[in-house]
Structures are given as C-alpha cells and as structure tokens.
Coordinates of C-alpha atoms and ligand atoms in Angstrom, one line a residue:
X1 CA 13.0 13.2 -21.8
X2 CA 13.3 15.3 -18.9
X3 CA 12.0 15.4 -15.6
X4 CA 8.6 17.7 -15.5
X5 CA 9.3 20.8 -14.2
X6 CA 8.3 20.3 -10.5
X7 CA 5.8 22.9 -9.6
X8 CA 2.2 22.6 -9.5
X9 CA 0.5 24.7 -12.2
X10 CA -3.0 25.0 -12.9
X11 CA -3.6 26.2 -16.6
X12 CA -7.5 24.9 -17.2
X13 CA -10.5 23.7 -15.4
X14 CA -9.3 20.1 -14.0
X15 CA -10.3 17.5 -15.5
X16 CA -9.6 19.6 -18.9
X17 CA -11.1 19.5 -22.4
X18 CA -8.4 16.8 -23.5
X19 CA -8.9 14.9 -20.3
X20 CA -12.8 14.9 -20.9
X21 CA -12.5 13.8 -24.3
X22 CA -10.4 11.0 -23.8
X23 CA -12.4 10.2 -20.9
X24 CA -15.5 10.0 -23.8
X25 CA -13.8 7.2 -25.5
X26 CA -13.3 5.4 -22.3
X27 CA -17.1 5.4 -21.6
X28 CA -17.4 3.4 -25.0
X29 CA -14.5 1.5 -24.8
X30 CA -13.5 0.6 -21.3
X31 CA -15.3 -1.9 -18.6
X32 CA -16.9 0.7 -16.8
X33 CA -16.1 -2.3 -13.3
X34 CA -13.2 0.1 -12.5
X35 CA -13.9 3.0 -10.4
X36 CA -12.4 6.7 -11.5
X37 CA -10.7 8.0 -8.6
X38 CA -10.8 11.1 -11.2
X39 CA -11.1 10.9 -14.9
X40 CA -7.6 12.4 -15.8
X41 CA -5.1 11.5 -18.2
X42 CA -1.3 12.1 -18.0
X43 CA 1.0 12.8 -20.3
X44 CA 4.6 12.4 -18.3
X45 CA 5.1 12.3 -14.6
X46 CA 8.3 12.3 -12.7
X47 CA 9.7 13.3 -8.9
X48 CA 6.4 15.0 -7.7
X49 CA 4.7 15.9 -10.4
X50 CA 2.2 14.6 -12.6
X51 CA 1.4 16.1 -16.2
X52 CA -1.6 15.5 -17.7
X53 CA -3.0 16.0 -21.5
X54 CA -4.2 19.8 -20.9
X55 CA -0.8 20.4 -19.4
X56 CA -1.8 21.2 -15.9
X57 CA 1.0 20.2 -13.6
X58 CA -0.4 18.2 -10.9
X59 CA 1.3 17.6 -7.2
X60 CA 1.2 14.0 -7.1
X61 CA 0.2 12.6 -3.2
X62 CA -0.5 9.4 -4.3
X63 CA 2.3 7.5 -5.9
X64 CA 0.3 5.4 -8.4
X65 CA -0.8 3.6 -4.7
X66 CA 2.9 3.6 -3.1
X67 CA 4.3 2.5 -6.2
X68 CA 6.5 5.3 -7.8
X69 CA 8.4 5.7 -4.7
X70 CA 11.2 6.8 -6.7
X71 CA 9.2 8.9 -9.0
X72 CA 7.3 7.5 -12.2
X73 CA 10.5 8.1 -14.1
X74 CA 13.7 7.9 -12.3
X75 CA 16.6 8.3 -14.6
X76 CA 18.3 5.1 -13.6
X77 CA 15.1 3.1 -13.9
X78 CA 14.2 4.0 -17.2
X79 CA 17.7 3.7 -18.3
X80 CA 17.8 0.0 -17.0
X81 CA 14.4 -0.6 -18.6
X82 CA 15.5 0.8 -21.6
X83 CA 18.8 -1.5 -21.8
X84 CA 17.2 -4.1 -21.3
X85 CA 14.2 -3.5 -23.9
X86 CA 17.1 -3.4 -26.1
X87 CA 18.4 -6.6 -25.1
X88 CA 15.4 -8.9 -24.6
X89 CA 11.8 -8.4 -23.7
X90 CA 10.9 -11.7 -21.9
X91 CA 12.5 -15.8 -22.1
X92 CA 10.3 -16.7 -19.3
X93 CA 12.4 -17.4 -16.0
X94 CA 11.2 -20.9 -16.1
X95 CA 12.1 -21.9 -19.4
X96 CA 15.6 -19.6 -20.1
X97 CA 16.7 -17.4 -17.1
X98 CA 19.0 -13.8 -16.8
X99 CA 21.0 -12.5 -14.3
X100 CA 18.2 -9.6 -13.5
X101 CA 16.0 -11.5 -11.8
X102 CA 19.0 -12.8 -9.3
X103 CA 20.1 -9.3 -8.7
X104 CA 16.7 -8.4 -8.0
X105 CA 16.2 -11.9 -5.1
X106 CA 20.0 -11.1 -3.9
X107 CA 18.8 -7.5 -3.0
X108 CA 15.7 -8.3 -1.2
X109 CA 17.6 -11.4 0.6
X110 CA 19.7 -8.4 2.3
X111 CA 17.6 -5.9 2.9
X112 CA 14.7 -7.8 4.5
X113 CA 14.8 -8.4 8.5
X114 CA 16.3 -11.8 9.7
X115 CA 19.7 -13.4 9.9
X116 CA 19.1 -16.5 8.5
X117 CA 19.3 -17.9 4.7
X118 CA 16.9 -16.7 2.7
X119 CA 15.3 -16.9 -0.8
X120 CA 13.3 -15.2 -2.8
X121 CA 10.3 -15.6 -5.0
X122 CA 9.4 -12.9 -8.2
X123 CA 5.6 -12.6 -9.2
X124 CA 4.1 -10.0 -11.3
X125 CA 1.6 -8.6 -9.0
X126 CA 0.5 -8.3 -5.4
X127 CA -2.0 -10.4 -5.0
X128 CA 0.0 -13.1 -6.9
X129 CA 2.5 -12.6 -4.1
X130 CA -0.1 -13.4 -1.3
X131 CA -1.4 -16.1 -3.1
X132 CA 1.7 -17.7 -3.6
X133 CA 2.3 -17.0 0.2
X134 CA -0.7 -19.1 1.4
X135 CA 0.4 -22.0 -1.3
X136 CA 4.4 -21.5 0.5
X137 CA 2.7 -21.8 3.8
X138 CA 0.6 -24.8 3.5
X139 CA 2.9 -27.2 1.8
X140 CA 5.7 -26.3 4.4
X141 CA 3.4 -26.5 7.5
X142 CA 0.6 -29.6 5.9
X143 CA -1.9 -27.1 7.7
X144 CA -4.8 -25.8 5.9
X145 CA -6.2 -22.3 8.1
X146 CA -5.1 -18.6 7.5
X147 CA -5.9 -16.1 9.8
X148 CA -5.8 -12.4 8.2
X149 CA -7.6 -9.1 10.5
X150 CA -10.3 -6.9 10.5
X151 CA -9.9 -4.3 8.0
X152 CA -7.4 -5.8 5.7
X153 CA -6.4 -5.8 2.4
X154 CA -4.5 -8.3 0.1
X155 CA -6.0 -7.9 -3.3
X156 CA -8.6 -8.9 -5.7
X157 CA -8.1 -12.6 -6.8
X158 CA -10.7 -14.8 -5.1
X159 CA -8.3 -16.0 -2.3
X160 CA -6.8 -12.5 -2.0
X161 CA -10.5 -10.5 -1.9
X162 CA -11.6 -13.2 0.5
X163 CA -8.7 -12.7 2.8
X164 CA -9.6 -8.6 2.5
X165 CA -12.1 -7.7 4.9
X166 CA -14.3 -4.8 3.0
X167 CA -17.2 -6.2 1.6
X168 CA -18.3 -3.1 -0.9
X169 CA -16.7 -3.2 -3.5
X170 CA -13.9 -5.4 -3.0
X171 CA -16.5 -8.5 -2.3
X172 CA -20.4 -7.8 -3.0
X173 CA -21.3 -10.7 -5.4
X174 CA -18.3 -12.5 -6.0
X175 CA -19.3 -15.2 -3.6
X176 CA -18.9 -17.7 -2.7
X177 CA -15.4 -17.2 -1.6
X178 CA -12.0 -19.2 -0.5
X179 CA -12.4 -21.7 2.2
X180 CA -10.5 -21.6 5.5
X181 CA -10.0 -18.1 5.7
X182 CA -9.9 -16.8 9.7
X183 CA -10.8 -13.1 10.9
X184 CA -9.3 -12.0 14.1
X185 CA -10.1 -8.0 15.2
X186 CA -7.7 -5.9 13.7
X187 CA -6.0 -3.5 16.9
X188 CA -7.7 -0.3 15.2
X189 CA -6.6 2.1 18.5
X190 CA -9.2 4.9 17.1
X191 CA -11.7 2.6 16.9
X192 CA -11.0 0.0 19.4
X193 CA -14.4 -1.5 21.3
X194 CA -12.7 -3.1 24.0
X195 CA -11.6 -2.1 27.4
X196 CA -9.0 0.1 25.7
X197 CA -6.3 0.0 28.5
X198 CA -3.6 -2.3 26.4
X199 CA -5.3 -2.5 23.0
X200 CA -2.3 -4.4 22.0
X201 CA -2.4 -7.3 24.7
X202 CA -6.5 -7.1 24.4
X203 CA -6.2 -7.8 20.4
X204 CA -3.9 -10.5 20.9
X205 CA -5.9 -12.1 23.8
X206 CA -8.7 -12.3 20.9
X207 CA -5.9 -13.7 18.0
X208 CA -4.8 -16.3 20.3
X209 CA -8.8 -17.3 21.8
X210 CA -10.1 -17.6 18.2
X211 CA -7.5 -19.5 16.8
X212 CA -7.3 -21.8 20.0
X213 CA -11.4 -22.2 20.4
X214 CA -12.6 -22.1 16.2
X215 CA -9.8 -23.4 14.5
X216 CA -6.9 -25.3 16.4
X217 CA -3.5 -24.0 16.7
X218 CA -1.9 -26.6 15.0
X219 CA -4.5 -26.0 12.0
X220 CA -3.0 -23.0 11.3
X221 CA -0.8 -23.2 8.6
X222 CA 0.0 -19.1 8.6
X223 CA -1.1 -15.1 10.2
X224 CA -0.8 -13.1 7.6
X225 CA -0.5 -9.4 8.4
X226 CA -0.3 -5.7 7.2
X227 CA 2.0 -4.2 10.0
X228 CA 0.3 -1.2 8.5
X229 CA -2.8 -1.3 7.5
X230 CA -3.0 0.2 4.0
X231 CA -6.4 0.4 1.9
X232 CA -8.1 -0.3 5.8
X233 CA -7.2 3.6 6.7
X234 CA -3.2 3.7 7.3
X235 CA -4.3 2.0 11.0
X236 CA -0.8 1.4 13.1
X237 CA -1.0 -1.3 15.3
X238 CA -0.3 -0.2 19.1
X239 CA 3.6 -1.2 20.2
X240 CA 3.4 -4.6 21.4
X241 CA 0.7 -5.9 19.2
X242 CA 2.8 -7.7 16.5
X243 CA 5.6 -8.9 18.8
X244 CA 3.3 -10.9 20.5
X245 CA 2.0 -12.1 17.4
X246 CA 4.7 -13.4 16.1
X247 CA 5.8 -15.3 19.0
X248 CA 2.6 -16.5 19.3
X249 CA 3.1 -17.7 15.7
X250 CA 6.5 -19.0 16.6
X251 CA 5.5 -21.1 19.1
X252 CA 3.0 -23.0 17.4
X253 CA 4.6 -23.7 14.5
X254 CA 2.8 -21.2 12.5
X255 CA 4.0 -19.1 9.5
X256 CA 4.5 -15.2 10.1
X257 CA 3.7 -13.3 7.4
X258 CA 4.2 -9.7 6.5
X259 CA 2.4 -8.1 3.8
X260 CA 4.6 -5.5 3.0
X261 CA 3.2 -5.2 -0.2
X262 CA 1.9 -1.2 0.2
X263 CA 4.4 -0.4 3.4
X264 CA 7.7 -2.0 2.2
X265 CA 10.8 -0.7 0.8
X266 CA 11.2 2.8 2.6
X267 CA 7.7 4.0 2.6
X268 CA 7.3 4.2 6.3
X269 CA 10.4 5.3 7.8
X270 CA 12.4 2.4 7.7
X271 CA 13.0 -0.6 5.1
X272 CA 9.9 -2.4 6.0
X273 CA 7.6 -1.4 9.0
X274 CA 8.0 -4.4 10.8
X275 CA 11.5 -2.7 11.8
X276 CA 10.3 -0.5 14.1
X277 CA 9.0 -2.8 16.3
X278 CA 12.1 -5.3 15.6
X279 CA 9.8 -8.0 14.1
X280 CA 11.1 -10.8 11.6
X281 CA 8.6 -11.8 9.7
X282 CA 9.6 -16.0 9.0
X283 CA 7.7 -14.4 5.0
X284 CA 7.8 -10.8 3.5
X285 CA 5.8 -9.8 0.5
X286 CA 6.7 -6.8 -1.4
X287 CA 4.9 -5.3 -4.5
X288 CA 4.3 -1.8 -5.3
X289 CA 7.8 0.0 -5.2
X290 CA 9.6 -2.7 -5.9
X291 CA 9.8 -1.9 -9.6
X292 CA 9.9 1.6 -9.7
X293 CA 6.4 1.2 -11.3
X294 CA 7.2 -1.8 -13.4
X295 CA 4.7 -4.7 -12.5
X296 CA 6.5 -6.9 -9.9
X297 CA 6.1 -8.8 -6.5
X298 CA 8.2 -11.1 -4.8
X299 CA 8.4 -13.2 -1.8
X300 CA 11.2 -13.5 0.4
X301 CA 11.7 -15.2 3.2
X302 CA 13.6 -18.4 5.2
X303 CA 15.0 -20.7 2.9
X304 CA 13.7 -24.0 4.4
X305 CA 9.8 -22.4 4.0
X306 CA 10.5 -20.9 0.5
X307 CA 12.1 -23.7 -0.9
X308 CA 9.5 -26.4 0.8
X309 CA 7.1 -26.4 -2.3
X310 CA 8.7 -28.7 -5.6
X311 CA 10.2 -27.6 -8.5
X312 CA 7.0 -26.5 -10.4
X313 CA 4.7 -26.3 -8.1
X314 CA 4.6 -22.0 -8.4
X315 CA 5.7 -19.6 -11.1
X316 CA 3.9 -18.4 -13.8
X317 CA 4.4 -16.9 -17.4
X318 CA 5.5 -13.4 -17.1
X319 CA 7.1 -14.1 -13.2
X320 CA 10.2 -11.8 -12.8
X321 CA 9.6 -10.7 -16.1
X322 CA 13.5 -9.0 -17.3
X323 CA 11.7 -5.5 -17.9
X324 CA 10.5 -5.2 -14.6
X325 CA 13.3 -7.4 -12.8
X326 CA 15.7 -4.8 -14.1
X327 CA 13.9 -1.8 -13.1
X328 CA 13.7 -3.3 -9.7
X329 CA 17.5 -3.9 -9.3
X330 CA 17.6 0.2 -10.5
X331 CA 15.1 0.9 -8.2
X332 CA 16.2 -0.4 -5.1
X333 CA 19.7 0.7 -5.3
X334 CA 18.0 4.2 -5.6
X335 CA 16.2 3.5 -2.4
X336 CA 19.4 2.5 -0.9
X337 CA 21.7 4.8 -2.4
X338 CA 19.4 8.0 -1.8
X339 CA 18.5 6.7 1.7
X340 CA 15.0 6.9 0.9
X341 CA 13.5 5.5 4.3
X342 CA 15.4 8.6 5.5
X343 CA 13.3 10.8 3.0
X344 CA 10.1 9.3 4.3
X345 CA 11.0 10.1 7.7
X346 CA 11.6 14.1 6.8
X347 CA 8.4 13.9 4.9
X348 CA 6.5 12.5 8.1
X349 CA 8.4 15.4 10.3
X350 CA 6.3 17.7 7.4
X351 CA 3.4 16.3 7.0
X352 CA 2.7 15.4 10.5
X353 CA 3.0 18.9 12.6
X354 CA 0.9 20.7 9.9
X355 CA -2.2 17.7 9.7
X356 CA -2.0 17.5 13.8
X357 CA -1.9 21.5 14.2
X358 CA -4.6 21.2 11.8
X359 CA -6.9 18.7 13.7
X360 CA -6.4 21.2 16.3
X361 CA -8.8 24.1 14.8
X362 CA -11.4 21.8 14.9
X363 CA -13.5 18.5 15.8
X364 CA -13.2 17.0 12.2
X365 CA -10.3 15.3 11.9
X366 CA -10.6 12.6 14.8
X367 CA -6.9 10.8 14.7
X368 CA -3.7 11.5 12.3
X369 CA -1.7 8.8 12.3
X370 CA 1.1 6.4 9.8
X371 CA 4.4 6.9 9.4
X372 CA 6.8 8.1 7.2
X373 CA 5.7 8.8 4.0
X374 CA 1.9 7.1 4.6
X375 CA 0.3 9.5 6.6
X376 CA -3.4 9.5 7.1
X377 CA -6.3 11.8 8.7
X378 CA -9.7 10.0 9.3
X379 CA -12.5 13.0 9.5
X380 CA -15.2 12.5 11.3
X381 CA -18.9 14.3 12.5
X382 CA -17.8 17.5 14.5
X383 CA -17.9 16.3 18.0
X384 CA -18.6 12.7 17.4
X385 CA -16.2 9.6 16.3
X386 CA -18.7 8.4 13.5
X387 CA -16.9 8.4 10.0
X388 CA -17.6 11.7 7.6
X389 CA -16.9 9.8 4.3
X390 CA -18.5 12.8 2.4
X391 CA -16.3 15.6 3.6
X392 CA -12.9 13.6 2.6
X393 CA -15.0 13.0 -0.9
X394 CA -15.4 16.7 -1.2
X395 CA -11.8 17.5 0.4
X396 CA -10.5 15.1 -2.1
X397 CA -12.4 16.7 -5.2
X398 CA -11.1 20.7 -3.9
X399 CA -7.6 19.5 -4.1
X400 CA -7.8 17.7 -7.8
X401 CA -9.7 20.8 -9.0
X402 CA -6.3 23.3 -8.0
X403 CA -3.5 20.6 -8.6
X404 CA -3.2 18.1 -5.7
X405 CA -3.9 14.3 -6.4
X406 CA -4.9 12.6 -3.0
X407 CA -6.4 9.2 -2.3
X408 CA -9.3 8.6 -0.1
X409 CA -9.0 5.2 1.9
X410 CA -10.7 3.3 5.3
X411 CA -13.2 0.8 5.9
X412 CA -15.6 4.3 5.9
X413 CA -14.6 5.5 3.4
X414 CA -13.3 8.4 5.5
X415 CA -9.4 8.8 5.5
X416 CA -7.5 11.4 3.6
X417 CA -4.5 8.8 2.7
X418 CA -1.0 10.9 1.5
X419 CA 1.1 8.5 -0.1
X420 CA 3.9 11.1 -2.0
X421 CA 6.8 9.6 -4.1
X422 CA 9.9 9.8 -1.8
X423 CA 11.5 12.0 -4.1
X424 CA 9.0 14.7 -3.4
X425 CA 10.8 18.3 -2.8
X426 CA 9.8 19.8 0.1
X427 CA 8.2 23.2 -1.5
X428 CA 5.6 20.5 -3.8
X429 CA 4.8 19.4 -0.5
X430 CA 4.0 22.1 1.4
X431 CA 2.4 23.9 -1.1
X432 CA 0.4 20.7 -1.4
X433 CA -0.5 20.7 2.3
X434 CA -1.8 24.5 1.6
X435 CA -4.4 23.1 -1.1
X436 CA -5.7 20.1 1.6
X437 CA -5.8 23.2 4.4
X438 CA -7.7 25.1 3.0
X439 CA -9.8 22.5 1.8
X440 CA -10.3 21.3 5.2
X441 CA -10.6 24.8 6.7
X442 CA -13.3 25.4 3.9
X443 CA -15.0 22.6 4.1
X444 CA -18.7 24.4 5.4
X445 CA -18.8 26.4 2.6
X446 CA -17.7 24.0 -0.1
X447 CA -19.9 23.0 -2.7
X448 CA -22.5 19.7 -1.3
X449 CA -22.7 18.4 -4.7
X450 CA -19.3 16.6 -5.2
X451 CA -17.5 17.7 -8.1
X452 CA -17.6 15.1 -11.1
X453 CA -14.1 14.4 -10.6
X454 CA -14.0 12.0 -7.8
X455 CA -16.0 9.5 -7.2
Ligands
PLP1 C1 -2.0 -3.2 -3.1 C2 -1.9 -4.3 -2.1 C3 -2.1 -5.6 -2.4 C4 -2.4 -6.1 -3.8 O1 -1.5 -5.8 -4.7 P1 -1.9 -5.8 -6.3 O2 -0.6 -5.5 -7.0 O3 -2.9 -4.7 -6.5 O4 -2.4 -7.1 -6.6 C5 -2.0 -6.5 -1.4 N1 -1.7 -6.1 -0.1 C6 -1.5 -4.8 0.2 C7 -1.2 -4.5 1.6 C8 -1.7 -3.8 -0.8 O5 -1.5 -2.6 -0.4

C-alpha cells in the first residue's frame, strides 16, 4: 500500500462517527487505566500523516511518542518486516539465534559515542532497557544506589516508575516502591530556584553534595540521565551540566548512563544528544525509533560493563524479537542513509523562529526550548512564570479538532511537546504550525469547556 497522500484534510467533525463508535466498544471492552490523549482511530499512517477511520488526514506532531521517526510505514521497513514474517516470526534469541539481531547490535556499536569495544543488549521495551541498565550496573560495580533527577522519566515498571519523578499518574498508589533510588534536582534553567548565575555548576554542586552526604560515593553503583528531559517538559540541561557529571561519575567509579530512550537516534539534531556537548556515556539506552515502530530497546555500551553480568542472568522471551530486530536494521540505515539528524536540525531551524516570534506577541508562552526535532513551549499565566496546564489542554484540543495531533507534556502539565516524524515535508509542517498559531493567538476566545477529545 502506498504512502497516504501527505496533506492534512479535514472531511468531518474530529473525532468522527467511525472514530466514536469504535471508541463505544472500547468503553466496554478496554481497561479504561489508560488515558485518551484523543479517542481516534487510524486507518494507515505514513511520512506526516495520519489517516484515521472517517478519513480525515491528520498532520501527525507526535510520532507515536518519538517512535516513527522514519514514518509509521517506511517502505524499507515494512519490506524487511515483511521478509522476515515470511521467514520466521520468532526462535527466541536465547534458545536459536539469526543474524538480525547482530546487524541490529553491530549498528548501534557504531553509531553510539565512544571509542572503545562495545556490546549491545536487545529488549523489547523501554523500561525493560532501564531495568536491565540498573541490573548491568550493579553486578559490574557490587554497588547498590541509583541516582536519577527531578523531573524524570524512565517508564512504568515498579523500578522504572520509581526512578520517574511525577507522582500523578505515573506513581499515586502503586507504592511502596524500589529501594535505593536517589533524587538529585534536575538543572530545569526556566525553573531553576537557586542563585541562577551557573545553573549548570549550581546543579552539580547539589549531585555531587547529595551523593557524598546521603548516600556515599562509592555506594553508587550508577547516574542515570535523560540528556533531554522528555515526558518532564523537553527541559535541556545548561552547557556544562552533564560534562561535569560524567567526570564526576568517572572518577568515582560510577556508571554513566544515558537514557536515550525518547532523544536518541537523530531526534535532536545529532545521533544522540549527549553529542552536542561531546559526552560518552560508559551505557546508552535506546527505545522508541529504534524499530521504526516495531517494539524494541537495547542497551549498548563498554564491553567490560555489558558483559560483567553471567550468561543468563538477563534476556527474556520475546528480546530482539526477528520482526522487530529486522525493522530496526531497515530503520537505522534509513536514519543514516537519509541523514536524518540533519532533517531534525532543518525542522528545528522551522519550528523554532515561528514558536519564538510567537512567544513574542505575548506573555504566555514563558521559554521555547529542545532541539531538533523535540521542540517544546511551556505556557504560562500572562505575566507570571506559574504553569497554565489548561490553555495547552485547550491549545491541544483546537489543533486535533482541524487536523494537527500534538502531545501535551511537563511536570505541569503545561508544555506543548512537537515530536514530528523526521520525514515530515516542510509544507505539513508549516501548515501545522498555522493550526497551533492560531490556536495560541485565539486562545481568549476559545471555548473554556475543553473539547471531549483530549483529555
Ligand atoms: C518512553 C521512555 C521510556 C520508557 O519506554 P517504554 O518503551 O514506554 O517502556 C524511558 N525513558 C524515556 C526517556 C522515555 O522517553
């Protein structure tokens, strides 16, 4: 099948009568413990575009959450997937094994920072990566502490939702949670309480007190960071911050992870974000685009660390599954091939001047900020810096209703997060921009009741 014709078109009220009736049967059929970012069902999607079950064409700013970097159906992906669905479906990589799953460890071995040996690790999901990072980490250091930061996020099993900082609703009754979990104060620049003259050197000055006063240095088996913080509000550490970090990691014999899980594999500019401030990470997780929407996360990283747990002690049944080990090889040589960290860099040189001119006209919008293709505007009270989660909630809701999917993030509640497949053309995208304008422009005299279709 072919790519969806990539132009957003509006035929009926959004979410539509075939949207709202399928949305029916999930009422009586599905846990209602997930939350509906907006009750919409698609048909196809591809490049920018989403097509849903009324045949509106949607302009699709949200990647599936930064996975479909290269578009939810790349030709080369689905061709790999569909060779291989031909061949096999699954032998289990630790009971019969196939070549995918090398190509796949080879690749990541490559492209990831640091001249050193390296291996990698294939999981099926994000948090199944960080897991499997904190397991690495304590067998190779015999140290029991993890320090994560204020406003992370690294998932929803217990020891991944108890290393996230947000308590509603990633943790609110789920106690009691993982022990010998660490929070240090995440460098939020916007929202930084401090003295504020080198945020960077100020955050670290609190990393390194904490872990030297409450938990021992040479407790710590591994800091485990977002160099972007994703789900927390797109928040960019200042320059500095996770240098220092990772020599203070380095120095005490510490672990230095990156969860690259959301910001990895072009999305910001550059291969993985830690390259713009030249940081090797001694781990890298990677998730999300990795797969070209296939479920799969690995871990890469120095060989002495990755291969310091025995034989058996990780894996799992469906880990580097063939179906989604050989989308991944497919997608990543489209990254590579298409220069997509190059992409993300012209999307950023788009998106950027329009939301800054934009936070311009008015006291809203009090910081844009990201990079690359992950750029974010948190909205705030006219004239104050206190979060406005209900006029990104009503932003949000104008945009679905003509044709633009976007994704509300932060601690607050309060960011407008754009997350567009690489592969976006550059008219989707600006008329997209138009739609979140106008919302924004509009947002006095937009309805207070927030439309049903996001919640
Ligand atoms: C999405 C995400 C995770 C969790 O990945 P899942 O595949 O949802 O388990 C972990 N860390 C970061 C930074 C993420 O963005």
């Amino acid at each position: 099948m072919s790519q969806p014709t990539q132009q957003r078109i509006v035929k009926t009220a959004i979410p539509g009568p075939a949207s709202l009736e399928l949305h029916g049967r999930r009422e009586t059929s599905f846990s209602s413990s997930f939350s509906v970012t907006v009750p919409l069902y698609i048909d196809r999607a591809g490049g920018g575009i989403l097509v849903d079950v009324d045949g509106n064409h949607l302009i699709d700013l949200a990647a599936g959450i930064a996975v479909t970097s290269v578009g939810a159906s790349h030709p080369r992906v689905v061709e790999a997937v569909k060779e291989q669905v031909d061949r096999f479906t699954h032998t289990g990589f630790l009971v019969t094994q196939y070549e995918a799953a090398l190509g796949v460890a080879e690749r990541l071995n490559a492209l990831t920072p640091g001249d050193f040996p390296k291996r990698t690790a294939l999981f099926s999901t994000g948090a199944e990566a960080i897991e499997n990072v904190v397991k690495i980490s304590r067998v190779y250091t015999g140290r029991d502490a993890i320090v994560v930061l204020g406003h992370a996020y690294h998932g929803r099993t217990l020891l991944t939702m108890t290393m996230t900082s947000k308590n509603v609703p990633y943790k609110e009754g789920f106690g009691p949670f993982a022990p010998e979990i660490y929070r240090v104060p995440s460098p939020y620049p916007y929202r930084w309480t401090g003295r504020g003259e080198d945020i960077a050197q100020e955050a670290f000055d609190q990393l390194a007190e904490q872990v030297r006063t409450q938990i021992g240095a040479h407790n710590v088996a591994a800091i485990i960071v977002e160099p972007i913080q994703g789900e927390g509000g797109f928040i960019v550490p200042p320059e500095g911050y996770l240098t220092k970090v990772a020599k203070f990691a380095r120095e005490n014999g510490i672990v230095f992870v990156a969860d690259e899980i959301q910001t990895g594999l072009g999305r910001t500019g550059d291969m993985f974000a830690v390259n713009h401030e030249g940081v090797v990470p001694d781990l890298i997780a990677t998730a999300k685009a990795l797969a070209g929407g296939l479920p799969l996360s690995a871990v890469t990283g120095r060989a002495e660390i990755m291969n310091a747990v025995p034989a058996g002690g990780l894996g799992g049944t469906y880990s580097g599954n063939p179906l989604a080990a050989a989308a991944a090889v497919a997608a990543l040589d489209v990254i590579v091939e298409e220069d997509l960290p190059a992409r993300a860099r012209e999307i950023e040189s788009i998106v950027k001047p329009r939301l800054e001119a934009l936070a311009k006209e008015g006291s809203r919008i009090g910081e844009v900020r990201g990079r690359g293709a992950m750029i974010a505007a948190e909205f705030v009270v006219p004239g104050t810096t206190e979060p406005d989660p209900d006029a990104v909630k009503k932003i949000a809701a104008y945009a679905i209703e003509r044709g633009v999917l976007i994704l509300v993030a932060g601690t607050f509640g309060n960011v407008i997060r754009l997350l567009p497949p690489l592969v976006i053309g550059d008219e989707l995208l600006n008329d997209a921009l138009d739609v979140l304008e106008e919302a924004v422009r509009d947002l006095d005299v937009l309805p207070t009741e927030v439309v049903r279709s996001v919640a």
